[in-house]
Amino acid sequence: DGGITQSPKYLFRKEGQNVTLSCEQNLNHDAMYWYRQDPGQGLRLIYYSQIVNDFQKGDIAEGYSVSREKKESFPLTVTSAQKNPTAFYLCASSIEEYNEQFFGPGTRLTVL
Amino acid sequence: GQNIDQPTEMTATEGAIVQINCTYQTSGFNGLFWYQQHAGEAPTFLSYNVLDGLEEKGRFSSFLSRSKGYSYLLLKELQMKDSASYLCAVLDSNYQLIWGAGTKLIIKP
């Protein structure tokens, strides 16, 4: 079955700790995205990547970092510099940047 | 600035028809998407419009008027499982998706 996986579904961390969220896809998609979703708000783009070894900042990249060493993988690190990291994080991919995006199940991060 | 407006919440009755509106002001336009998102889950793709007019897909239809910056999603024969949030998103001139905040649809028996 092709799809996007994110793990874990729920994650708890102490304030000041970095945490890495995983995102893997076996759809052979070139483009991958990370979004943050807060209650009552639309999805906000953190980072995106159109090709391996290349990525661009989205609207809210501060306090986050990514890597794209393999086509299938696009991990997101939430650093201690992110002031309000508690949120629902969604990873998505698309064949190319203008096609519909397919989403993973999401990771709900809670920073205590 | 770029802006997408949708009603925050709507209520409808099982078996009825509901129309969810979306208006947008973006820098350029390369298409409009509708997604469905059940609570706590990931969004799933419903429809894509790039030309004016109506696209029908089963119980769901989506309409676009580019001159008016307007789209709607029409859901027919509502079922309880249609209770979800419906997200409108516009692909701007840089091929970035601009997302609305979503419309929470509540279906009552």
Short mmCIF file of C-alpha atoms in Angstrom, two decimals, chain A residues 30-35 44-61 65-68 74-76 91-94 96-98 101, chain B residues 92 94-97:
data_model
loop_
_atom_site.label_atom_id
_atom_site.label_comp_id
_atom_site.label_asym_id
_atom_site.label_seq_id
_atom_site.Cartn_x
_atom_site.Cartn_y
_atom_site.Cartn_z
CA ASP A 30 9.06 14.63 -5.67
CA ALA A 31 7.54 17.33 -3.46
CA MET A 32 7.11 17.12 0.30
CA TYR A 33 5.72 19.59 2.83
CA TRP A 34 5.44 20.22 6.54
CA TYR A 35 2.45 22.08 7.96
CA ARG A 44 0.49 26.99 7.85
CA LEU A 45 3.49 25.96 5.80
CA ILE A 46 6.73 25.40 7.71
CA TYR A 47 9.08 24.00 5.05
CA TYR A 48 8.78 22.36 1.68
CA SER A 49 11.06 20.44 -0.63
CA GLN A 50 10.68 19.97 -4.37
CA ILE A 51 13.67 17.70 -4.83
CA VAL A 52 16.24 15.74 -2.87
CA ASN A 53 18.89 17.86 -1.10
CA ASP A 54 16.88 21.04 -1.58
CA PHE A 55 14.24 22.69 0.58
CA GLN A 56 12.72 26.14 1.12
CA LYS A 57 11.30 27.98 4.09
CA GLY A 58 7.58 28.42 4.33
CA ASP A 59 5.67 31.10 6.20
CA ILE A 60 6.62 30.00 9.73
CA ALA A 61 10.08 28.37 9.45
CA SER A 65 14.74 22.68 10.60
CA VAL A 66 14.44 19.95 7.96
CA SER A 67 16.55 17.72 5.76
CA ARG A 68 15.85 15.89 2.51
CA PHE A 74 11.54 14.53 5.06
CA PRO A 75 12.08 14.76 8.84
CA LEU A 76 11.22 17.91 10.77
CA CYS A 91 3.41 16.08 6.50
CA ALA A 92 2.25 15.95 2.89
CA SER A 93 3.59 15.03 -0.52
CA SER A 94 2.62 15.62 -4.14
CA GLU A 96 4.90 17.94 -8.32
CA GLU A 97 4.32 21.24 -6.58
CA TYR A 98 1.05 22.06 -8.34
CA GLN A 101 -1.26 16.93 -1.81
CA ASP B 92 -1.14 31.15 -5.95
CA ASN B 94 4.19 30.89 -6.97
CA TYR B 95 2.40 27.53 -6.74
CA GLN B 96 2.11 27.91 -2.98
CA LEU B 97 -1.08 26.60 -1.39
#
